[in-house]
N, CA, C and O atoms as a DFTB+ gen file, in Angstrom:
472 C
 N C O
     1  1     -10.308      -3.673      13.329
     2  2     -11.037      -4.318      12.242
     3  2     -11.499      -3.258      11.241
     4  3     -11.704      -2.090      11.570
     5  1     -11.607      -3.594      10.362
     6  2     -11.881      -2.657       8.684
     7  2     -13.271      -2.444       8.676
     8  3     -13.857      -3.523       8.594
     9  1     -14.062      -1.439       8.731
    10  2     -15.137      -1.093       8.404
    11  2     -16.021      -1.213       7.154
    12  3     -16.758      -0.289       6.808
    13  1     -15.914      -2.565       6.374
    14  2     -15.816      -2.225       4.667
    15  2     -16.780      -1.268       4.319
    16  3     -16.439      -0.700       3.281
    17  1     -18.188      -0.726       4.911
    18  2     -18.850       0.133       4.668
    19  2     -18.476       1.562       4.668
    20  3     -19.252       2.440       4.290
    21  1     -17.531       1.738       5.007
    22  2     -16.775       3.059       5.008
    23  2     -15.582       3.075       4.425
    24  3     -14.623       2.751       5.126
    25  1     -15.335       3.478       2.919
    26  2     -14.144       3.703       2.454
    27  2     -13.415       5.331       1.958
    28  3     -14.090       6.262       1.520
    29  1     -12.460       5.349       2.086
    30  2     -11.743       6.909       1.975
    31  2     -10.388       6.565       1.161
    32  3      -9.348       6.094       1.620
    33  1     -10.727       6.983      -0.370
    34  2      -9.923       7.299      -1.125
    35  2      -9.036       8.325      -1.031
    36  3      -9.283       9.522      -1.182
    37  1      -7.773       7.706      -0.721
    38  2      -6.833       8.719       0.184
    39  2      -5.080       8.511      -0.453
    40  3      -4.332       7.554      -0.653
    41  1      -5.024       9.650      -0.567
    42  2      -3.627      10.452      -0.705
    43  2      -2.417      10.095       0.570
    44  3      -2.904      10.748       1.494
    45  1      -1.483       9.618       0.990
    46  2      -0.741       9.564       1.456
    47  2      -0.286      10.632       2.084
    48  3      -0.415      10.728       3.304
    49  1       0.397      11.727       1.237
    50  2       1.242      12.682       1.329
    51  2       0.064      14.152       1.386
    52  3       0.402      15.334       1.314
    53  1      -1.203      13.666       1.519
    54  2      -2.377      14.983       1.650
    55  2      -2.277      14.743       3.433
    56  3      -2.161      13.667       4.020
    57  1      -2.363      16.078       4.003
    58  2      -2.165      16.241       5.309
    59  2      -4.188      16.354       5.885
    60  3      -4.625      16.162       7.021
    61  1      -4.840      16.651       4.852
    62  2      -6.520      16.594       4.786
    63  2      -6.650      15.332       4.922
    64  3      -7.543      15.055       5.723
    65  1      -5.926      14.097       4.295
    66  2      -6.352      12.900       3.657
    67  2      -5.649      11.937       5.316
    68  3      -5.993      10.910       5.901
    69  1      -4.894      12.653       5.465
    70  2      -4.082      11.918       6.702
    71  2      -5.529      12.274       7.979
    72  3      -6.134      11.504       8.725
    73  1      -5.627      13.417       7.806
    74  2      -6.304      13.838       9.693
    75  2      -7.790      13.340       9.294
    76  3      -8.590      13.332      10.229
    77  1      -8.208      12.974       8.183
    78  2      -9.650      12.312       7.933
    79  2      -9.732      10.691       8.167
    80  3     -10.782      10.081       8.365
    81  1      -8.788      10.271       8.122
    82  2      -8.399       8.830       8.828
    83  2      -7.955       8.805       9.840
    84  3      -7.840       7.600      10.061
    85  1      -7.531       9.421      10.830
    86  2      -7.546      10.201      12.061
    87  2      -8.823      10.145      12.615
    88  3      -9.187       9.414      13.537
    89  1      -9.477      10.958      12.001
    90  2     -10.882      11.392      12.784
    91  2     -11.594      10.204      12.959
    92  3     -12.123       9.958      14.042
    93  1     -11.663       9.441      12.008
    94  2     -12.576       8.344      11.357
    95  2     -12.045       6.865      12.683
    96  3     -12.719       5.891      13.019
    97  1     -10.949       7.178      13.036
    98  2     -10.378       6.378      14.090
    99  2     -10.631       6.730      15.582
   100  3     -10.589       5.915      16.503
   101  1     -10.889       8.002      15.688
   102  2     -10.955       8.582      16.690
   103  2     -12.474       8.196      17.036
   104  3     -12.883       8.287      18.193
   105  1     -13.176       7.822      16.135
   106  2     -15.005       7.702      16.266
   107  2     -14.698       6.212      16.553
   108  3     -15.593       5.642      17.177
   109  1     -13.820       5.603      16.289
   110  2     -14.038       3.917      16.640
   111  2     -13.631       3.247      15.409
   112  3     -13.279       2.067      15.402
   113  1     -13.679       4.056      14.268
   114  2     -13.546       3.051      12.574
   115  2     -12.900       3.213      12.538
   116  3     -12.281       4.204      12.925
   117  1     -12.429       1.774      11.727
   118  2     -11.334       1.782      10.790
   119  2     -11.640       1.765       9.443
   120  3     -11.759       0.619       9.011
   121  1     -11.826       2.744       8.538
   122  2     -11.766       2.687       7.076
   123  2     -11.098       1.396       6.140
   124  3     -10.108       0.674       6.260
   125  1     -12.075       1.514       5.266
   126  2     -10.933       0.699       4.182
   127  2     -10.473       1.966       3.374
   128  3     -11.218       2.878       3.016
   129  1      -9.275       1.882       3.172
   130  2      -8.229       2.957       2.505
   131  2      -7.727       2.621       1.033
   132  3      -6.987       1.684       0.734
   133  1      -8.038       3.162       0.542
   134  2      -7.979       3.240      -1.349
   135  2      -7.218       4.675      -1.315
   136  3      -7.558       5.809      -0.979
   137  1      -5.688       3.925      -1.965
   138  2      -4.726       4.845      -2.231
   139  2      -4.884       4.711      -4.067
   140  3      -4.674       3.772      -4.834
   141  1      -5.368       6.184      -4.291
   142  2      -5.840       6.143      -5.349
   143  2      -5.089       6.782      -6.485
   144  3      -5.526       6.931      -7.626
   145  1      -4.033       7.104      -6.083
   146  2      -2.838       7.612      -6.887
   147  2      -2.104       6.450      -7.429
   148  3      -1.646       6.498      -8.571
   149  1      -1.908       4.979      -6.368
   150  2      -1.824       3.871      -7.019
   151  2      -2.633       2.973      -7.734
   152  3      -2.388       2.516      -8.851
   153  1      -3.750       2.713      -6.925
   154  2      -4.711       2.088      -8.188
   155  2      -5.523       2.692      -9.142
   156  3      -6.316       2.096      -9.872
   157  1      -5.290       3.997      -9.119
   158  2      -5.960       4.542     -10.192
   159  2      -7.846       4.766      -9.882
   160  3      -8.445       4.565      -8.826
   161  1      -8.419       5.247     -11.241
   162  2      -9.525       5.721     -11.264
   163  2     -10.128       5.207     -12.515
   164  3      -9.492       5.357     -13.558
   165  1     -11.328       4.594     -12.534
   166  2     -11.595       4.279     -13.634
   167  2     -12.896       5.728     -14.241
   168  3     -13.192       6.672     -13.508
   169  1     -13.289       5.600     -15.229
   170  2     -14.631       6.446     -15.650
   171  2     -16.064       6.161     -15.186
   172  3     -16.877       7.058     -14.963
   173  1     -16.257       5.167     -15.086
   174  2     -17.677       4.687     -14.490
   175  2     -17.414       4.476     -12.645
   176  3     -18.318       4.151     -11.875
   177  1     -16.149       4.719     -12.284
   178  2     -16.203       4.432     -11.033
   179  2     -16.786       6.404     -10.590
   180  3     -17.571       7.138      -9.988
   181  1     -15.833       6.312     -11.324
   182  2     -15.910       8.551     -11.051
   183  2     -17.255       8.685     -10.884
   184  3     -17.876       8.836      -9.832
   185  1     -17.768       8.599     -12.311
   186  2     -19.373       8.517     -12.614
   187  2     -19.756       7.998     -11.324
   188  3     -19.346       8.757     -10.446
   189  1     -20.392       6.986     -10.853
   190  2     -20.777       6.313      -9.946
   191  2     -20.254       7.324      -8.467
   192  3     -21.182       7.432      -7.665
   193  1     -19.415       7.785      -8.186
   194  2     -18.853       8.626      -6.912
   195  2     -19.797       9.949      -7.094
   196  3     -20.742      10.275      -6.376
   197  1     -19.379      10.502      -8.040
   198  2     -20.066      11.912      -8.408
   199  2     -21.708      11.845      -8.600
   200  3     -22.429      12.841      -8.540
   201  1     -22.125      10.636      -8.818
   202  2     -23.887      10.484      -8.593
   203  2     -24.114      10.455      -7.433
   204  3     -25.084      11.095      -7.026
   205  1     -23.375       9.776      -6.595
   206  2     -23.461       9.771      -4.652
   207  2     -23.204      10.753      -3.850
   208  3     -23.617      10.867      -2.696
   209  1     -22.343      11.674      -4.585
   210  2     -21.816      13.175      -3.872
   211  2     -23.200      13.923      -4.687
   212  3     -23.725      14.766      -3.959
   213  1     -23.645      13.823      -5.583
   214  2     -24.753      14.728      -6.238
   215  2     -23.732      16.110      -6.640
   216  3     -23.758      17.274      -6.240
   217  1     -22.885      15.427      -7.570
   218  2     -21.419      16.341      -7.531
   219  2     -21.124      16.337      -9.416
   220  3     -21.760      15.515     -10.076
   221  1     -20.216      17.227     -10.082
   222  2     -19.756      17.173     -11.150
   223  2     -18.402      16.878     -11.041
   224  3     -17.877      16.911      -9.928
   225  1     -17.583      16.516     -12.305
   226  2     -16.295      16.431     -11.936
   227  2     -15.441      17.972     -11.951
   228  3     -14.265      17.970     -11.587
   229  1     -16.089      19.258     -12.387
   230  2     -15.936      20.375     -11.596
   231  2     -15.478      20.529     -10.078
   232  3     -14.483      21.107      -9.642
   233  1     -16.249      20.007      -9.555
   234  2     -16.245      19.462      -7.477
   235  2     -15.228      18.884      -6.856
   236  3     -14.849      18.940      -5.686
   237  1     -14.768      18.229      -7.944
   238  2     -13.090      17.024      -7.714
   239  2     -12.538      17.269      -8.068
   240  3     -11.590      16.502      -7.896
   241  1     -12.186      18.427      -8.951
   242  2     -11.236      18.548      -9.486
   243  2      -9.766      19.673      -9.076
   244  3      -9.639      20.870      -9.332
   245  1      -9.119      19.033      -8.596
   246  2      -7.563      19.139      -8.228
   247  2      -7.091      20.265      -9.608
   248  3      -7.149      20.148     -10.832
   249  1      -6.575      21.454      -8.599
   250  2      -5.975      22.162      -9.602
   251  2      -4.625      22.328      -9.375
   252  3      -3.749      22.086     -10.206
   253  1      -4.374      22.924      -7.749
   254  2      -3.073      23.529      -7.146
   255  2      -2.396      21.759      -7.506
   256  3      -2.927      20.707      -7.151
   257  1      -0.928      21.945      -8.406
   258  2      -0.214      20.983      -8.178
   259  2      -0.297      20.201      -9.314
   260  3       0.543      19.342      -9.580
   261  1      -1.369      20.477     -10.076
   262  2      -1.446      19.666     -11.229
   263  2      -1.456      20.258     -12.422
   264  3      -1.159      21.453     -12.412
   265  1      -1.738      19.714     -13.559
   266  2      -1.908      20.240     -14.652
   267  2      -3.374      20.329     -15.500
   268  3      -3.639      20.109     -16.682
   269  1      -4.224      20.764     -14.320
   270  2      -5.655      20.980     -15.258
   271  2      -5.489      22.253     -15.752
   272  3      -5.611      22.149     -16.972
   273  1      -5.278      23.381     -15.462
   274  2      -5.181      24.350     -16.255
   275  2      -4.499      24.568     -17.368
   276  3      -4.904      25.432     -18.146
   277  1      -3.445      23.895     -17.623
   278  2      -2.870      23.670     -18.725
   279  2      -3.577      22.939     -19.547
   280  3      -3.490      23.258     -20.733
   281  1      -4.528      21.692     -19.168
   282  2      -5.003      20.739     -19.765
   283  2      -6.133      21.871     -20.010
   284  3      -6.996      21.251     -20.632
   285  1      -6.405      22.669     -19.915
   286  2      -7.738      23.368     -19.918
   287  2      -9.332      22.505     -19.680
   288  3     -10.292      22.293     -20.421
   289  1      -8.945      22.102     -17.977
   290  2      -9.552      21.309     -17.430
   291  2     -10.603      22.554     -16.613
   292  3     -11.821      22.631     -16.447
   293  1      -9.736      23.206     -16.328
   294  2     -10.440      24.444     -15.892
   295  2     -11.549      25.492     -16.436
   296  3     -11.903      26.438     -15.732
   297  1     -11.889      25.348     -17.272
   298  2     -12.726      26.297     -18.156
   299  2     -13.811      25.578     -17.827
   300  3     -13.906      24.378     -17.570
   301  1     -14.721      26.531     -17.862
   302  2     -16.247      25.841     -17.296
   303  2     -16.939      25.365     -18.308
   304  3     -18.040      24.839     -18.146
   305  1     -16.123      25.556     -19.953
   306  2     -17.073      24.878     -21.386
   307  2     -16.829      23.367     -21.291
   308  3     -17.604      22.461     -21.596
   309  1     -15.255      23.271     -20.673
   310  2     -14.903      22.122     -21.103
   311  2     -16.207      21.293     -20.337
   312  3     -16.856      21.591     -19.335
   313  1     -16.296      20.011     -21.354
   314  2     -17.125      18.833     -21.180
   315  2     -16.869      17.942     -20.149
   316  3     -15.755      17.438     -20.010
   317  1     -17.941      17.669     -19.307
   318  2     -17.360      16.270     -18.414
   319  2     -16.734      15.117     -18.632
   320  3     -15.961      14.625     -17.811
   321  1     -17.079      14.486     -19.991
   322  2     -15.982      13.459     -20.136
   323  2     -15.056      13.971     -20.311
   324  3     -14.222      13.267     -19.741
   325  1     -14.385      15.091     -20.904
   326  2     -12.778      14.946     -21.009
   327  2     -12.327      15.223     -19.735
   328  3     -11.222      14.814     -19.379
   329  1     -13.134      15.952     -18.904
   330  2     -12.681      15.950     -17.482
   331  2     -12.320      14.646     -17.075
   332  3     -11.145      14.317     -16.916
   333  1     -13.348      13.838     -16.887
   334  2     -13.399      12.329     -16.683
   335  2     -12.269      11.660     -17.230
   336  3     -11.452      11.059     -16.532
   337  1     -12.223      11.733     -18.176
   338  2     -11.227      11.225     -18.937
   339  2      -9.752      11.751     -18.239
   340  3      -9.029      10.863     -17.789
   341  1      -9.417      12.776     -18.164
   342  2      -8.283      13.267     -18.053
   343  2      -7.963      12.323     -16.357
   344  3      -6.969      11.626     -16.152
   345  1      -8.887      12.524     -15.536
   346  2      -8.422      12.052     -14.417
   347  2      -8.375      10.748     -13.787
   348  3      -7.899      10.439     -12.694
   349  1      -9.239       9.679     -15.100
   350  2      -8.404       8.348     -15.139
   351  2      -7.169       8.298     -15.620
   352  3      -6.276       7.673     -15.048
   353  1      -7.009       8.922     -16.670
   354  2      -5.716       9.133     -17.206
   355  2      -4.281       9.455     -16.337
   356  3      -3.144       9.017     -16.513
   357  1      -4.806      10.381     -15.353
   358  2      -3.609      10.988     -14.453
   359  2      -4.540      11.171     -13.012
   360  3      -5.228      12.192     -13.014
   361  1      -4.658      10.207     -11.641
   362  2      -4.988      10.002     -10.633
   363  2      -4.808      11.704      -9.661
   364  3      -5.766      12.156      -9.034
   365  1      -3.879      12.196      -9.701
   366  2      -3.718      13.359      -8.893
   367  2      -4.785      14.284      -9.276
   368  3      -5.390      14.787      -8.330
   369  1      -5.196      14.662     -10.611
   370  2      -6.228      15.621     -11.060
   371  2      -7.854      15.047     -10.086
   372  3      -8.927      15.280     -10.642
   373  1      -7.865      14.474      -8.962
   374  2      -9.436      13.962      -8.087
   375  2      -8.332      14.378      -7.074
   376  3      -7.208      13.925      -6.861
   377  1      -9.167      15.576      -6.426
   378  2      -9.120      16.009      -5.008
   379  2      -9.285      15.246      -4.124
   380  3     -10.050      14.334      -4.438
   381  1      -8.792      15.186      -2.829
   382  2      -9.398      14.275      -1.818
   383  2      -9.098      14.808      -0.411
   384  3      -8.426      15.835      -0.315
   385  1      -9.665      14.022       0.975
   386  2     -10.201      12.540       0.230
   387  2     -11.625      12.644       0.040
   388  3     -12.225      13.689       0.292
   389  1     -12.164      11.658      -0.374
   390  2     -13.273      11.369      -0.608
   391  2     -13.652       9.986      -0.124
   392  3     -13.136       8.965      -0.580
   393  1     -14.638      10.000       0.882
   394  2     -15.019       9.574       1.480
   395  2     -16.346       8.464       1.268
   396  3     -17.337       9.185       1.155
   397  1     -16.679       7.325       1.191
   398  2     -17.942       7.145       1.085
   399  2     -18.559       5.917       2.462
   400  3     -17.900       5.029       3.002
   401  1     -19.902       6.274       2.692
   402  2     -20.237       5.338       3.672
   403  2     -21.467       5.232       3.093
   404  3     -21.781       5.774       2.034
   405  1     -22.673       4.052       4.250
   406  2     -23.952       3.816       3.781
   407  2     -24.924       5.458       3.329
   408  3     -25.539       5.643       2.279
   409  1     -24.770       6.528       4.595
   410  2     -24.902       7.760       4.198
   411  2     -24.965       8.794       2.679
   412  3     -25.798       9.494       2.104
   413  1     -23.836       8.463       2.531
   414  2     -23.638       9.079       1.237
   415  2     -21.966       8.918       0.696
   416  3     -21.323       7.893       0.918
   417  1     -21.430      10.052      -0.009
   418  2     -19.710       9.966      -0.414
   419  2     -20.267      11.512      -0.402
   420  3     -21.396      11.975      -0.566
   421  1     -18.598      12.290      -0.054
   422  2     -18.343      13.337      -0.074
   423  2     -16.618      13.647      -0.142
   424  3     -15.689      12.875       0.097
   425  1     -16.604      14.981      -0.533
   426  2     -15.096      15.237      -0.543
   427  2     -15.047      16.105       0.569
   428  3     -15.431      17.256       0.776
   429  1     -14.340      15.045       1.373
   430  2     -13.844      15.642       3.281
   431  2     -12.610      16.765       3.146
   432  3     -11.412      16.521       3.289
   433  1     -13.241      18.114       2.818
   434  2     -12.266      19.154       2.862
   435  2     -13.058      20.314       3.438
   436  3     -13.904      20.732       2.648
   437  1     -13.011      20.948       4.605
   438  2     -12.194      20.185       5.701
   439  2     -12.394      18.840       6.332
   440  3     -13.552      18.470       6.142
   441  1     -11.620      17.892       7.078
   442  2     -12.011      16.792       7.484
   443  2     -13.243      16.501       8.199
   444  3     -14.057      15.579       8.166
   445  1     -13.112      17.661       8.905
   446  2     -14.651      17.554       9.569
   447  2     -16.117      17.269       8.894
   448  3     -17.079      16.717       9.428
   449  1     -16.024      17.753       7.687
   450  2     -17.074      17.214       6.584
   451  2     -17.067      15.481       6.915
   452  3     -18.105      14.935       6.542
   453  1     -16.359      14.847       7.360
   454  2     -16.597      13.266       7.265
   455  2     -17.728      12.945       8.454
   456  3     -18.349      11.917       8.720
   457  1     -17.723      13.843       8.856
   458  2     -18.690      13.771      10.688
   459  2     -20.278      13.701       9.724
   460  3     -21.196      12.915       9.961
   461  1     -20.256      14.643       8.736
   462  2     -21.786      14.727       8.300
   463  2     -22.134      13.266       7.647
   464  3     -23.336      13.133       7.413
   465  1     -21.348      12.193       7.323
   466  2     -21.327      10.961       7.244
   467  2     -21.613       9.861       7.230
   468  3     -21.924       8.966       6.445
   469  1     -21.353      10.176       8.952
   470  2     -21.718       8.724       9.796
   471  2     -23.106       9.035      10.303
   472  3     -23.718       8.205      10.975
């Protein structure tokens, strides 16, 4: 059965994103799983994640593999909305996974971060 209080925005092909739904099974849950490369990311959802992590989009942000440095996503002037912006725009630029329960949301890297959680 699906835990709806516990969801993990998760990568398929992330081997972090795989063994954190693993773990999360291994405790007894079953996550609800938000593959977020397909449904995407909106701006106020980000917003809303990054107020619960007590996080910037600095914190999420996916470099190896993508194109924030090119986007000059990377520079510490650039502004949070275009960050924001950029990674509704293109789903891979949000690291993961990211995790949220009644506890809090966090980005489970290493997986074991999901233990501080529950």
């Amino acid at each position: 059965m699906t835990d709806p209080a516990i969801t993990v925005f998760h990568n398929p092909a992330c081997g972090t994103s795989r063994k954190t739904i693993e773990l999360l099974r291994e405790q007894g849950i079953e996550p609800t799983i938000v593959e977020y490369l397909t449904v995407g990311w909106t701006v106020p959802q980000l917003v809303d994640l990054l107020a619960r992590m007590g996080a910037t989009p600095q914190d999420i942000l996916r470099v190896r593999g993508t194109e924030a440095e090119a986007l000059g996503l990377t520079d510490p002037a650039t502004p949070d909305d275009v960050i924001l912006r950029a990674m509704a725009a293109d789903p891979i630029l949000v690291n993961r996974p990211i995790v949220v329960t009644p506890k809090g949301a966090a980005l489970c890297r290493p997986q074991e971060q999901v233990l501080n959680l529950l």
